Each structure stands twice: as structure tokens, then as C-alpha cells.
XYZ file of C-alpha atoms in Angstrom:
691
model
C 27.810 -233.860 -63.630
C 27.465 -232.036 -60.381
C 29.325 -228.698 -60.207
C 30.858 -227.604 -56.947
C 30.726 -223.900 -56.191
C 33.293 -222.473 -53.844
C 33.225 -219.036 -52.339
C 36.636 -217.372 -51.991
C 37.290 -215.605 -48.731
C 37.266 -211.785 -48.916
C 40.612 -209.990 -49.374
C 41.578 -207.759 -46.534
C 42.808 -204.229 -47.100
C 46.317 -205.220 -46.027
C 46.383 -208.061 -48.557
C 45.015 -205.822 -51.323
C 47.720 -203.224 -50.609
C 50.440 -205.882 -50.701
C 49.084 -207.266 -54.005
C 49.062 -203.819 -55.656
C 52.586 -203.129 -54.401
C 53.801 -206.394 -55.895
C 52.165 -205.612 -59.247
C 53.772 -202.166 -59.282
C 57.212 -203.621 -58.597
C 56.672 -206.186 -61.387
C 55.862 -203.527 -63.991
C 58.737 -201.332 -62.840
C 61.123 -204.246 -63.229
C 59.819 -205.471 -66.571
C 59.397 -202.008 -68.081
C 63.034 -201.735 -69.144
C 62.567 -204.784 -71.403
C 59.706 -203.183 -73.376
C 60.376 -201.941 -76.996
C 62.065 -198.533 -77.151
C 60.468 -197.538 -80.494
C 56.749 -196.676 -80.520
C 54.549 -199.071 -82.393
C 53.087 -197.372 -85.468
C 49.295 -197.729 -85.642
C 47.957 -199.266 -88.788
C 46.345 -196.858 -91.244
C 42.596 -197.059 -91.412
C 42.968 -197.252 -95.190
C 45.521 -200.095 -95.234
C 43.047 -202.933 -95.631
C 39.794 -201.115 -96.337
C 39.128 -199.714 -99.798
C 41.488 -197.741 -102.047
C 44.237 -195.502 -100.736
C 43.415 -191.761 -100.482
C 44.751 -189.525 -103.271
C 47.896 -187.539 -102.544
C 46.200 -184.184 -103.210
C 43.287 -184.862 -100.840
C 42.600 -181.696 -98.829
C 41.352 -181.354 -95.257
C 37.958 -180.264 -96.576
C 37.666 -183.336 -98.820
C 38.738 -186.018 -96.321
C 35.275 -186.463 -94.696
C 33.738 -186.681 -98.176
C 36.336 -189.272 -99.248
C 35.536 -191.420 -96.218
C 31.804 -191.211 -96.956
C 31.588 -191.247 -100.785
C 35.015 -192.056 -102.277
C 33.481 -192.967 -105.643
C 32.405 -189.306 -106.127
C 35.951 -187.972 -105.663
C 36.528 -187.191 -109.339
C 33.356 -185.081 -109.333
C 33.727 -183.047 -106.119
C 37.536 -182.628 -106.175
C 37.627 -179.784 -108.784
C 35.211 -177.775 -106.641
C 37.062 -178.125 -103.315
C 40.731 -178.423 -104.353
C 41.441 -174.668 -104.330
C 38.722 -173.527 -101.917
C 39.962 -171.985 -98.650
C 38.918 -173.927 -95.587
C 36.825 -171.107 -94.112
C 34.743 -171.116 -97.329
C 34.821 -174.735 -98.505
C 34.058 -176.471 -95.199
C 30.479 -175.120 -95.141
C 29.762 -176.308 -98.680
C 31.368 -179.711 -97.985
C 29.063 -180.305 -95.013
C 26.050 -179.165 -97.034
C 27.040 -181.425 -99.941
C 27.475 -184.457 -97.674
C 24.113 -183.876 -95.971
C 22.296 -183.538 -99.305
C 23.976 -186.690 -100.593
C 22.750 -188.632 -97.559
C 19.205 -187.262 -97.672
C 18.427 -186.753 -101.385
C 21.028 -188.725 -103.289
C 23.803 -187.890 -105.722
C 21.728 -185.974 -108.275
C 20.509 -183.343 -105.800
C 23.935 -183.050 -104.139
C 25.837 -182.694 -107.400
C 23.325 -180.147 -108.693
C 23.902 -178.110 -105.525
C 27.642 -178.282 -106.039
C 27.336 -176.979 -109.608
C 25.093 -174.059 -108.630
C 26.565 -173.016 -105.273
C 29.071 -170.227 -104.816
C 32.185 -172.397 -105.128
C 32.406 -171.852 -108.887
C 32.242 -168.092 -108.267
C 34.992 -168.444 -105.643
C 37.234 -170.031 -108.264
C 36.611 -167.045 -110.542
C 37.512 -164.667 -107.708
C 40.639 -166.651 -106.800
C 41.913 -166.269 -110.358
C 42.009 -162.479 -109.891
C 44.605 -162.882 -107.122
C 46.611 -165.720 -108.715
C 50.249 -165.062 -109.587
C 50.167 -166.174 -113.218
C 53.602 -165.118 -114.430
C 56.360 -164.653 -111.862
C 58.767 -163.481 -114.582
C 61.920 -161.984 -113.044
C 60.323 -161.575 -109.622
C 62.346 -163.637 -107.165
C 59.856 -162.756 -104.423
C 56.975 -164.260 -106.405
C 59.016 -167.399 -107.095
C 60.202 -167.844 -103.505
C 56.927 -167.080 -101.728
C 54.518 -168.361 -104.372
C 52.901 -171.020 -102.171
C 52.380 -168.656 -99.220
C 50.924 -165.882 -101.371
C 48.661 -168.310 -103.244
C 47.116 -169.495 -99.948
C 47.091 -166.084 -98.244
C 43.328 -166.093 -97.391
C 43.777 -169.255 -95.289
C 46.273 -167.539 -92.960
C 45.465 -165.747 -89.731
C 46.781 -162.273 -88.889
C 49.814 -163.571 -87.013
C 50.847 -165.694 -90.003
C 50.405 -162.686 -92.318
C 52.659 -160.571 -90.086
C 55.321 -163.288 -90.099
C 55.124 -163.584 -93.881
C 55.466 -159.802 -94.246
C 58.597 -159.810 -92.081
C 60.117 -162.640 -94.149
C 59.444 -160.881 -97.459
C 60.865 -157.601 -96.114
C 64.089 -159.332 -95.058
C 64.298 -161.161 -98.387
C 63.738 -157.902 -100.303
C 66.478 -156.189 -98.335
C 68.925 -158.974 -99.215
C 67.911 -158.767 -102.880
C 68.644 -155.033 -102.954
C 72.033 -155.527 -101.290
C 72.972 -158.281 -103.758
C 71.776 -156.207 -106.723
C 74.177 -153.427 -105.715
C 77.029 -155.874 -106.376
C 75.870 -156.876 -109.868
C 77.366 -155.620 -113.126
C 73.968 -154.337 -114.228
C 74.035 -151.836 -111.388
C 77.732 -150.972 -111.591
C 77.657 -150.367 -115.360
C 74.569 -148.122 -115.331
C 75.449 -144.600 -116.430
C 74.444 -141.928 -113.903
C 71.156 -143.718 -113.350
C 72.069 -145.862 -110.370
C 68.953 -144.901 -108.415
C 66.578 -145.501 -111.337
C 68.241 -148.836 -112.129
C 67.680 -150.202 -108.641
C 64.148 -148.762 -108.526
C 63.275 -150.591 -111.759
C 64.685 -153.769 -110.228
C 62.343 -153.286 -107.241
C 59.391 -152.778 -109.603
C 60.153 -156.113 -111.270
C 59.913 -157.810 -107.892
C 56.509 -156.263 -107.100
C 54.828 -156.514 -110.507
C 53.342 -160.057 -110.217
C 52.129 -159.349 -106.661
C 49.806 -156.499 -107.708
C 51.344 -154.316 -104.997
C 52.149 -150.721 -105.928
C 55.629 -149.487 -105.058
C 56.083 -146.158 -103.226
C 56.232 -143.140 -105.579
C 55.179 -145.230 -108.579
C 52.915 -142.393 -109.816
C 55.906 -140.012 -109.845
C 57.953 -142.643 -111.682
C 55.288 -142.945 -114.392
C 55.387 -139.177 -114.863
C 59.213 -139.278 -114.985
C 59.287 -136.964 -111.962
C 60.759 -139.277 -109.329
C 63.816 -137.948 -107.485
C 66.840 -139.694 -106.026
C 65.629 -138.898 -102.508
C 62.248 -140.476 -103.234
C 63.933 -143.625 -104.539
C 65.975 -143.906 -101.338
C 62.785 -143.571 -99.278
C 61.010 -146.136 -101.474
C 63.802 -148.672 -100.981
C 63.719 -148.067 -97.216
C 59.981 -148.790 -97.182
C 60.379 -151.903 -99.294
C 62.865 -153.213 -96.726
C 60.636 -152.445 -93.720
C 58.590 -155.159 -91.994
C 55.729 -152.799 -91.205
C 55.276 -151.714 -94.829
C 54.954 -155.282 -96.089
C 52.750 -156.329 -93.182
C 50.314 -153.497 -93.871
C 50.187 -154.297 -97.584
C 49.678 -158.025 -97.043
C 47.055 -157.566 -94.317
C 45.105 -155.269 -96.591
C 45.298 -157.790 -99.439
C 44.410 -160.627 -97.036
C 41.325 -158.787 -95.754
C 40.122 -157.944 -99.281
C 40.546 -161.520 -100.508
C 38.704 -163.106 -97.585
C 35.704 -160.793 -97.827
C 35.672 -161.002 -101.637
C 35.471 -164.810 -101.381
C 32.702 -164.519 -98.788
C 30.684 -162.354 -101.191
C 31.251 -164.833 -104.019
C 30.156 -167.743 -101.827
C 26.916 -165.982 -100.877
C 27.874 -165.421 -97.237
C 27.084 -161.706 -97.600
C 23.367 -161.305 -98.244
C 20.041 -160.748 -96.526
C 19.469 -164.414 -95.668
C 23.022 -164.955 -94.334
C 24.847 -161.896 -92.982
C 23.799 -158.539 -94.493
C 26.370 -155.981 -95.671
C 29.410 -157.895 -94.345
C 30.191 -161.515 -93.547
C 29.956 -162.810 -89.991
C 33.719 -163.283 -89.970
C 34.264 -159.664 -91.036
C 31.881 -158.304 -88.400
C 33.482 -160.487 -85.734
C 36.991 -159.322 -86.671
C 35.820 -155.695 -86.647
C 34.300 -156.057 -83.169
C 37.427 -157.750 -81.856
C 39.646 -155.020 -83.316
C 37.446 -152.341 -81.738
C 37.758 -154.104 -78.383
C 41.547 -154.329 -78.690
C 41.782 -150.673 -79.698
C 39.691 -149.671 -76.696
C 41.836 -151.727 -74.323
C 44.973 -150.154 -75.783
C 43.554 -146.643 -75.376
C 42.730 -147.352 -71.733
C 46.365 -148.259 -71.079
C 47.826 -145.132 -72.697
C 48.245 -141.490 -71.723
C 49.040 -138.343 -73.650
C 51.897 -136.410 -72.153
C 52.844 -132.775 -72.570
C 56.431 -132.975 -73.806
C 57.297 -129.643 -72.140
C 55.696 -130.002 -68.708
C 55.228 -133.774 -68.399
C 51.534 -133.338 -67.609
C 49.504 -136.444 -68.456
C 45.882 -137.194 -69.322
C 44.089 -140.452 -70.050
C 44.132 -140.987 -73.808
C 40.739 -142.709 -73.899
C 39.000 -139.628 -72.480
C 40.601 -137.372 -75.086
C 39.543 -139.735 -77.889
C 35.970 -139.719 -76.581
C 35.969 -135.920 -76.843
C 37.136 -135.942 -80.463
C 35.538 -136.781 -83.809
C 36.550 -140.400 -83.261
C 33.480 -140.584 -81.011
C 30.554 -141.700 -83.249
C 28.076 -139.484 -81.384
C 30.202 -136.359 -81.932
C 30.786 -137.262 -85.578
C 27.061 -137.742 -86.135
C 26.177 -134.431 -84.442
C 28.733 -132.553 -86.536
C 27.325 -134.011 -89.762
C 23.799 -133.045 -88.761
C 24.912 -129.489 -87.900
C 26.614 -129.096 -91.252
C 23.619 -130.510 -93.124
C 21.240 -128.230 -91.234
C 23.473 -125.247 -91.991
C 23.283 -125.952 -95.711
C 19.503 -126.234 -95.465
C 19.299 -122.835 -93.690
C 21.331 -121.231 -96.483
C 19.095 -122.861 -99.097
C 15.961 -121.511 -97.374
C 17.458 -118.032 -97.066
C 18.416 -117.753 -100.753
C 15.476 -119.664 -102.212
C 17.321 -122.769 -103.406
C 15.393 -125.974 -104.086
C 16.459 -129.383 -102.813
C 16.506 -132.882 -104.278
C 17.161 -136.312 -102.785
C 18.942 -138.601 -105.259
C 19.749 -142.308 -105.069
C 22.497 -143.496 -107.422
C 22.989 -147.246 -108.028
C 25.404 -149.302 -110.124
C 24.360 -151.628 -113.001
C 23.294 -155.182 -112.178
C 26.670 -156.694 -113.124
C 28.210 -155.060 -110.038
C 25.723 -156.865 -107.733
C 26.405 -160.381 -106.469
C 23.010 -161.487 -105.112
C 19.395 -160.645 -105.962
C 17.374 -158.721 -103.378
C 15.078 -161.731 -102.942
C 17.929 -164.237 -102.926
C 19.786 -166.156 -105.611
C 23.028 -165.401 -107.418
C 23.088 -162.842 -110.229
C 24.324 -164.639 -113.333
C 26.046 -161.678 -114.987
C 28.031 -160.661 -111.882
C 31.424 -159.345 -112.952
C 33.172 -160.784 -109.840
C 34.080 -157.275 -108.720
C 34.535 -155.948 -105.194
C 32.649 -153.129 -103.444
C 35.714 -150.974 -104.110
C 35.245 -151.559 -107.848
C 31.623 -150.428 -107.559
C 32.631 -147.386 -105.506
C 35.173 -146.496 -108.179
C 32.439 -146.737 -110.822
C 30.118 -144.430 -108.831
C 32.944 -141.931 -108.307
C 33.626 -141.852 -112.056
C 29.937 -141.267 -112.816
C 29.765 -138.472 -110.261
C 32.967 -136.881 -111.614
C 31.399 -136.724 -115.080
C 28.220 -135.208 -113.637
C 30.173 -132.536 -111.731
C 32.294 -131.717 -114.790
C 29.200 -131.283 -116.961
C 27.503 -129.099 -114.339
C 30.606 -126.896 -114.145
C 30.684 -126.535 -117.919
C 27.045 -125.451 -117.823
C 27.738 -123.000 -114.978
C 25.431 -124.822 -112.552
C 26.429 -124.848 -108.872
C 25.111 -127.384 -106.359
C 25.910 -128.055 -102.704
C 24.939 -130.653 -100.116
C 26.060 -134.080 -98.903
C 26.646 -137.589 -100.216
C 26.254 -140.788 -98.154
C 27.650 -144.118 -99.413
C 26.066 -147.239 -97.941
C 25.860 -150.908 -98.982
C 23.070 -152.997 -100.430
C 22.423 -156.246 -98.584
C 25.143 -158.007 -100.630
C 27.807 -155.370 -99.890
C 27.488 -153.478 -103.186
C 27.612 -149.725 -102.455
C 25.059 -147.149 -103.602
C 24.815 -143.413 -102.936
C 22.227 -141.184 -101.322
C 22.786 -137.556 -102.338
C 21.034 -134.525 -100.885
C 21.800 -131.394 -102.924
C 20.459 -127.869 -103.270
C 20.370 -125.808 -106.474
C 18.651 -122.831 -108.064
C 15.029 -123.658 -109.010
C 15.669 -122.786 -112.655
C 18.516 -125.348 -112.815
C 16.574 -128.307 -111.411
C 15.373 -129.792 -114.715
C 18.803 -129.500 -116.290
C 20.453 -131.108 -113.269
C 17.914 -133.944 -113.490
C 18.668 -134.565 -117.192
C 22.455 -134.458 -116.729
C 22.359 -136.957 -113.861
C 20.100 -139.349 -115.760
C 22.334 -139.169 -118.816
C 25.531 -140.216 -117.034
C 23.854 -142.668 -114.636
C 22.454 -144.616 -117.605
C 25.532 -144.329 -119.819
C 26.614 -147.899 -118.987
C 24.217 -150.808 -119.668
C 21.298 -148.425 -120.258
C 19.230 -151.104 -121.984
C 19.201 -153.717 -119.207
C 15.779 -154.425 -117.614
C 14.841 -152.000 -114.849
C 17.713 -149.602 -115.523
C 15.535 -146.512 -116.049
C 13.509 -147.187 -112.916
C 16.238 -148.294 -110.504
C 19.584 -146.872 -111.652
C 18.807 -143.349 -110.441
C 15.940 -141.904 -108.429
C 15.424 -138.137 -108.309
C 12.997 -136.980 -105.615
C 12.100 -133.337 -104.939
C 12.296 -132.186 -101.311
C 8.808 -131.279 -100.121
C 8.714 -129.126 -97.001
C 5.236 -130.420 -96.204
C 6.680 -133.917 -95.664
C 9.614 -132.732 -93.554
C 12.903 -130.870 -93.657
C 15.681 -131.694 -96.074
C 17.903 -132.735 -93.164
C 15.211 -135.182 -92.102
C 15.492 -136.944 -95.474
C 19.124 -137.884 -94.875
C 19.182 -138.106 -91.057
C 18.266 -141.799 -91.046
C 21.081 -142.668 -93.447
C 23.639 -140.712 -91.406
C 22.604 -142.479 -88.205
C 22.473 -145.906 -89.869
C 26.024 -145.518 -91.153
C 27.481 -144.409 -87.785
C 25.858 -145.741 -84.612
C 22.135 -146.320 -85.242
C 21.089 -143.481 -82.913
C 17.295 -143.157 -82.472
C 16.689 -146.152 -84.771
C 15.749 -148.744 -82.141
C 12.255 -149.307 -83.556
C 13.119 -148.743 -87.231
C 13.225 -151.593 -89.742
C 15.908 -151.713 -92.426
C 14.399 -151.663 -95.929
C 17.310 -153.696 -97.304
C 17.304 -156.561 -94.801
C 14.036 -156.356 -92.856
C 16.039 -156.348 -89.611
C 16.480 -153.764 -86.860
C 18.310 -150.707 -88.180
C 20.317 -150.108 -85.017
C 21.628 -153.679 -85.053
C 22.609 -153.320 -88.711
C 24.702 -150.191 -88.000
C 27.572 -152.413 -86.788
C 27.522 -154.424 -90.013
C 27.545 -151.249 -92.110
C 30.490 -149.797 -90.186
C 32.385 -153.097 -90.453
C 31.726 -153.056 -94.225
C 33.112 -149.516 -94.610
C 36.150 -150.358 -92.467
C 36.959 -153.537 -94.388
C 36.748 -151.974 -97.858
C 38.088 -148.511 -96.953
C 35.069 -146.721 -98.407
C 34.452 -143.090 -97.492
C 30.894 -142.970 -96.194
C 30.249 -139.204 -96.051
C 31.371 -136.448 -98.383
C 30.486 -132.776 -98.490
C 29.564 -131.236 -101.844
C 30.482 -127.561 -102.142
C 30.792 -125.083 -99.284
C 33.719 -124.249 -97.001
C 36.110 -126.979 -95.742
C 35.384 -128.618 -92.411
C 39.086 -128.802 -91.457
C 39.235 -125.037 -90.949
C 36.001 -125.233 -88.922
C 37.519 -127.841 -86.592
C 40.756 -125.916 -86.139
C 38.887 -122.717 -85.299
C 36.756 -124.561 -82.740
C 39.971 -125.598 -80.982
C 40.527 -121.928 -80.167
C 37.206 -121.737 -78.320
C 35.638 -118.403 -77.468
C 38.845 -116.373 -77.416
C 39.016 -113.202 -79.463
C 41.804 -112.712 -81.980
C 43.197 -109.456 -83.319
C 42.745 -110.313 -87.002
C 39.550 -108.709 -88.327
C 39.399 -111.325 -91.084
C 39.643 -114.352 -88.809
C 37.716 -113.217 -85.719
C 34.149 -113.280 -87.179
C 34.769 -116.684 -88.786
C 36.105 -117.931 -85.462
C 33.018 -116.619 -83.639
C 30.686 -118.439 -86.065
C 32.604 -121.698 -85.702
C 32.683 -121.446 -81.928
C 28.910 -120.876 -81.872
C 28.405 -124.002 -84.020
C 26.695 -121.973 -86.761
C 27.649 -123.741 -89.994
C 25.502 -121.441 -92.126
C 27.214 -118.282 -90.815
C 30.643 -119.908 -91.049
C 30.030 -120.888 -94.694
C 28.781 -117.432 -95.615
C 31.736 -115.701 -93.947
C 34.128 -118.007 -95.787
C 32.701 -116.921 -99.137
C 29.423 -118.830 -99.510
C 28.392 -122.303 -100.657
C 30.046 -121.902 -104.061
C 33.377 -120.511 -102.797
C 36.533 -121.761 -104.461
C 39.446 -122.878 -102.324
C 41.696 -120.028 -103.445
C 39.041 -117.489 -102.394
C 38.562 -118.738 -98.816
C 38.769 -116.081 -96.113
C 40.492 -118.418 -93.626
C 42.612 -121.419 -94.527
C 44.607 -124.095 -92.733
C 48.359 -123.688 -92.284
C 50.639 -126.709 -92.343
C 54.114 -127.481 -91.109
C 56.421 -130.038 -92.670
C 57.905 -132.758 -90.513
C 59.670 -136.015 -91.301
C 58.571 -139.549 -90.511
C 60.758 -142.579 -89.759
C 61.710 -142.828 -93.443
C 62.823 -139.151 -93.521
C 59.840 -138.470 -95.749
C 58.297 -134.984 -95.677
C 54.855 -135.097 -94.064
C 52.485 -132.164 -93.719
C 50.754 -131.639 -90.378
C 48.135 -129.077 -89.454
C 49.662 -126.298 -87.357
C 47.076 -123.502 -87.334
C 45.020 -121.122 -89.468
C 45.696 -117.929 -91.384
C 43.932 -115.497 -93.676
C 45.292 -115.272 -97.243
C 43.825 -111.756 -97.430
C 46.157 -110.521 -94.664
C 49.117 -112.806 -95.225
C 51.583 -114.673 -93.028
C 51.256 -112.147 -90.206
C 47.697 -113.361 -89.583
C 48.845 -116.878 -88.688
C 47.355 -118.275 -85.474
C 48.752 -121.491 -84.037
C 45.987 -123.842 -82.911
C 48.371 -126.541 -81.676
C 50.653 -124.881 -79.158
C 51.354 -127.975 -77.091
C 53.252 -130.984 -78.351
C 51.833 -134.232 -77.036
C 53.346 -137.698 -76.934
C 51.499 -140.974 -76.361
C 53.052 -142.880 -73.468
C 51.943 -146.042 -71.643
C 50.369 -145.757 -68.240
C 52.746 -146.657 -65.425
C 51.532 -145.370 -62.090
C 54.528 -146.800 -60.236
C 57.038 -144.734 -62.186
C 54.899 -141.596 -62.475
C 54.279 -139.635 -59.311
C 50.651 -138.530 -58.880
C 50.126 -135.091 -60.348
C 48.307 -132.561 -58.198
C 46.647 -129.310 -59.164
C 48.081 -127.787 -55.978
C 51.728 -126.719 -55.820
C 53.015 -127.479 -52.333
C 56.573 -126.347 -53.034
C 58.007 -122.986 -52.092
C 57.477 -120.658 -55.025
C 60.608 -119.329 -56.664
C 60.308 -115.694 -57.633
C 60.932 -115.145 -61.339
C 62.671 -112.044 -62.712
C 60.833 -109.577 -65.009
C 63.226 -110.555 -67.819
C 62.166 -114.208 -67.403
C 58.490 -113.219 -67.754
C 59.218 -111.195 -70.892
C 61.158 -114.103 -72.376
C 58.204 -116.476 -71.779
C 55.788 -114.029 -73.411
C 58.005 -113.664 -76.493
C 58.481 -117.452 -76.783
C 54.721 -118.060 -76.609
C 54.012 -115.379 -79.221
C 56.657 -116.722 -81.610
C 55.254 -120.267 -81.231
C 51.736 -118.985 -81.738
C 52.733 -117.457 -85.082
C 54.871 -120.474 -86.084
C 58.118 -118.505 -86.272
C 61.357 -120.434 -85.790
C 63.999 -118.779 -83.633
C 67.186 -119.407 -81.679
C 68.451 -118.138 -78.337
C 70.581 -115.421 -79.969
C 67.563 -114.011 -81.840
C 65.502 -114.155 -78.652
C 68.130 -112.132 -76.736
C 68.236 -109.712 -79.641
C 64.509 -108.991 -79.261
C 64.806 -108.624 -75.479
C 67.509 -106.007 -76.042
C 64.954 -103.904 -77.930
C 66.321 -104.535 -81.401
C 64.348 -105.506 -84.519
C 64.477 -108.778 -86.431
C 63.981 -109.136 -90.158
C 63.158 -112.496 -91.800
C 63.738 -112.983 -95.551
C 62.542 -109.468 -96.423
C 59.045 -110.641 -95.530
C 58.544 -110.146 -91.804
C 59.667 -107.540 -89.318
C 59.404 -108.409 -85.621
C 59.701 -105.824 -82.836
C 59.301 -105.989 -79.070
C 57.511 -102.754 -78.110
C 56.056 -102.019 -74.673
C 55.804 -105.673 -73.619
C 54.084 -106.566 -76.897
C 55.369 -108.462 -79.896
C 54.678 -106.536 -83.114
C 54.819 -108.518 -86.362
C 54.720 -106.552 -89.604
C 54.386 -107.954 -93.124
C 56.928 -106.084 -95.249
C 55.153 -107.169 -98.438
C 52.352 -104.730 -97.549
C 54.799 -101.866 -98.332
C 55.339 -100.945 -94.690
C 58.045 -98.301 -94.189
C 59.822 -98.587 -90.853
C 62.980 -97.732 -88.974
C 66.397 -98.990 -90.139
C 67.223 -102.585 -89.264
C 69.975 -103.478 -86.824
C 70.365 -107.140 -87.797
C 69.014 -109.198 -90.676
C 68.444 -112.957 -90.306
C 67.977 -115.194 -93.304
C 66.923 -118.824 -92.797
């Protein structure tokens, strides 16, 4: 048969446009006759294979699609695993199954960190809710807390706080509360304890309750905290952070071959929080509440001990000061490394899980080291042996902390100190392999090899900012030391571990408060030389003037003075106000914080630019106004409360007497403060004020 081929004429643009317009009108007209309900797509499992189990998790779904016949084997491993942990192992398991078969994949699943994660999860499981309505109501949310993000944790904290507040209100209407005899506060506090018990969250003032010393006011404050969103959010975020990092350690995500010291997630969260904090600081000012003068908050923070460089320099100055004292008095030094038993470690140094790991956290290990050190210090005190120096806490590659201690002692005490430290360091699991060689290392400081400060300088820098460690290699990880400083700081921040601690000597808080005064000279003969040493940055002289490296707190020449204020819960809080000398008494008080500052947001549109030049016509002040300002400043400087009537009384030339302790006089444009407890005999008093 012969086929006839015809060629259709081309369609013009006008015809094409008309055709498209007609098609559009057709669909617009017919569209109203289409079904109003959406057509449900058929499930991919409707006709292919068995239906998925009801308890199939997001982690397990790809495995079910690939190897459904292995579900009964892999389900116990992944059913309770958080997604941020289990997803990695699921991908690894699937890849091994494809490449090496079921035997290799299932062996991996038995030996990987998922079984350890289950053991860790059990530590945070709410096993017995009992009478806790909070545990019963929020059981599911609390059981899956590690899978939440920070916003979800904040929302959960707000919900629990509101629920707790309603529980307290309802309990006040119960017969149990109404029939309690004179113990209404204790009854409701015990009810609150029942709610918190399964959650492993400690109630406010629980230590005082255990000692039977809790007061009605403390119970009121505790109930206010338990009803506050912020209190619950802080507690839950802390628990959330601990659980996530604890699971990462169990899964092997914290080790030399993965992420040393802290997990990648932990380091990333720490960096992001640092960035947010920095952005917040840049958008805030500190404002003088009296004058309204403002300064950028970020610049003030950079000039404080919050700056890592300043913190590192201060530590080095203090360490060098101790070394100078040791050289002057002929003390000998020792560098000690204190490590926990193997059961506190999660991963071997060369890789591989430690079988006898006790599933503890770095905080558990830190608590163990603190207990060992407390026993060592107590034994040394009983033997009359005094030591001084510094302690640095830093992590092994798997996040387990260990201590580096640099101490000085009398040469004749060195052997005894060595024996005492070995005894208590090996008290637990002394017979395990390698305990005698690795549990504690005691190295004498040899001046020929370098200064004592040089021994610990690297560890101080590594645990702060990695200064001058660009070309140094970390012994723990084999990586660059400066790069590892971020991981170490993130580790300390996550677990709340104190990295540096002074042993013996005078307190650094007094040193910092004195340095706030600068180079000014004070009238107190007891305080002025200590102030001069602190201002010069001479830690050795400051320590000696305070009473030496073995001085007890009650014998300090200069101490910190506090004032009591109240927080939002009307709870008494102590804040540093200044310094004083116990030798002289209250009259020696010097206020180091004269100005009250408030943090306010930057808003250049509402705040007029502040100039150092006053362009206004100056108003002449009276001599009485000048005297009043001088008296006010002096009273503030010595932390003496006053009112306007008392101020006018002083200006009139009369004397003020406070609680038979202080006598204040205004003599020849000078404020004279006399301590009556020093048996001073003066002129008769005109007015006596008691407050």
C-alpha cells in the first residue's frame, strides 16, 4: 500500500494566540465541574510488600524500605535513639549491609555506640512518676528532651511553669493544706518536692530543708521560682545540654578520630552562642543612672576579665608571683598530673570503646577528682604541711577531665607530699593495669629546663585562647593546639567545669577590687600599701602584704565588703561594694563601686549625642551646694546610708552617731568618721540615729 504524506501549513502567530485563548476559556469553564475533594494518592506500601509497623521511627524508615526482613533485628537498637545520634548509625548500617552483607552490618550494630546510648538514656528516664502530676502530664516531652531544639525547650519550660503554678493554687484549696497545723508553708513545700522528685531537678533551698533550717520566707521564694518561666527554662536547657553531649560521648562522637574534647554539635552551638552574645553586646550601652552618661557595653567587656587575653595575662602574673615567692623563701616546686581510673573514660587513646566505662559524665569525673583532692588537702593540713600554686582542669580527647597541678612546698616536705598524693590517687581501683604509672605523675621542677611558670603556661593558653601556640601540636589529638582551644572552651562551657583554681595565697577578688581604685592614695595605712602593690601588678608583694602564701581568710589584711540587695524574687543577694581592713574596722571601708550602671539598648534617635564640651551657660553653685556634694560623695564612698534630714544635720555642724559604733563629724570641710569601738572619747552628742 502506498502511503500519502501531507504537510500541514504552518500556524500563524495570530492563529496560535486564538487557539491558546480558546483552550484557556475551555478550562475556565470546565473547572467548576472538577471534584472538590483532593484525590488521595495511593500509599507506596498498599500493593508492594508488608505494611510498615506502627512504631516505625523516622530513622528506621529508610532501613525498612531497603531491608524490611531485618526489622526485628535493628528495631531494638534504633527505637529509642535520638535522631541526631541514630541517623549516622542507620546510614552506616545500611551502607555496610549493601557492601559486606548482613553479618558485617549486624556485627557493627552490636558493637557500635548505640548500646551505650541506651545505657545513658536509662539514667535520664522517668521510671516512677509516683505522685508527680508534672511527670505524668509531661512524660512524653521529658522522655524525648534531647531531640528538641532550644526554642522547643523554652516553650516546654513555660508550659511546666504555668502548670506548676496552677497545681500550687489548687493545692491551697485542698483539705490536706487547710488541715495542716501551723505548718502550712512546709506542707506546700513538700507537695512541690513530690512534683520535682522524678525529674531529678533540685528545688530551691532543698539543702536548708534537709537540715531542717528552711524558713517561711525561703519557702515563699522557692514557690515563686517554681512558678517562673525563666527558672524552668534554665533548668531544662541545662538538662537538655547535658543529655545531648552525654549521648554524643556514648556514641563515640567525642574522640580523637571524630571531634576531640567536645562533639561537633557542641562546638557549633558554642560558637553560635558566642556570636549572638557579641551581637547583643554591640547593641547595648551601660548608662550612669545618676548622670545618664552612656558608653558602649562591648568596649567595657573587652576591658574586663571577660576578655580571654586579659584573663590569661592575669593568670600568668599570679603564677609568676607565686614562683617569685617560692624562689625568695627557698621552696621547691612540683608539676603533678592527676587522672581518674579507666572506668571514667569512654574511649581508648588509640581508638575503641572502653568496656568497663561506667557511663558517667565529665562532671562525674570532675566530682571524683575534687573528692580525691579534698582528701589530699585534709591529710596535708593534719600533717601541718602547707602548699600553694595553681590547678588547671582540662579534658582528655574523649572529654574526660584530668588535672595539671603546679605547687610549691618546703623541700623537707616534698617526699611526704609525694606519698600522700599517691596514696589517695590510687585509693580507687589501685590494682587495674597501668594505674601506678598513669594515675598520678609527680615531676620535680628543674630550673635548668625552665621556670615553673613555663611548665604550666602552655596549659593555661590551651584552655583559654591558644595564644602563642600556632605551631604547637596537641599531645592528646595530634592536631594544632590553637585550633583545639575552641573545643576545650566549648567543653568547659557545656559541662560547667571550673578550669583554673588557685591553691593557697590571698584571694584574687580583693586584688581586682583594689585595681579598680588605680593609683590613688588612700588614708588607711593598712590598705594603702596593699593597694599600691595591686596597682603595680605585683602579685608577690600583694600576697606578702596580705599575710603570705599560707594566710587564712580571717587573718587577711584587706578584705572585700559586700552589700545586700534583692533580686526579682525578693531574695537577698550579696554584691561586692568595696574593700576594708578588719584590723582597723568599719571606718576603713573604701567604696570601689561609686557609680551605679544600668544596661540599656542603643537607640541613637532617642538619645541626643553626648559631648565632652558644655555649651550651656554655667549656673553658679552656692558654697553650701558644694559642701553637700562633698558630704554625699564621702558617705557613699564609705557605704553609709543617710537621709536628707541627717545630711542637713551634718551641714549645720552637728555630730551624728550610728548604733554606738560610728561617729561622723563635718570639721573644716572634711568628713571625720570615728569608730567608737576603739574607745574614742569625744564631745557630747546632739542627736543619735539608730537604723
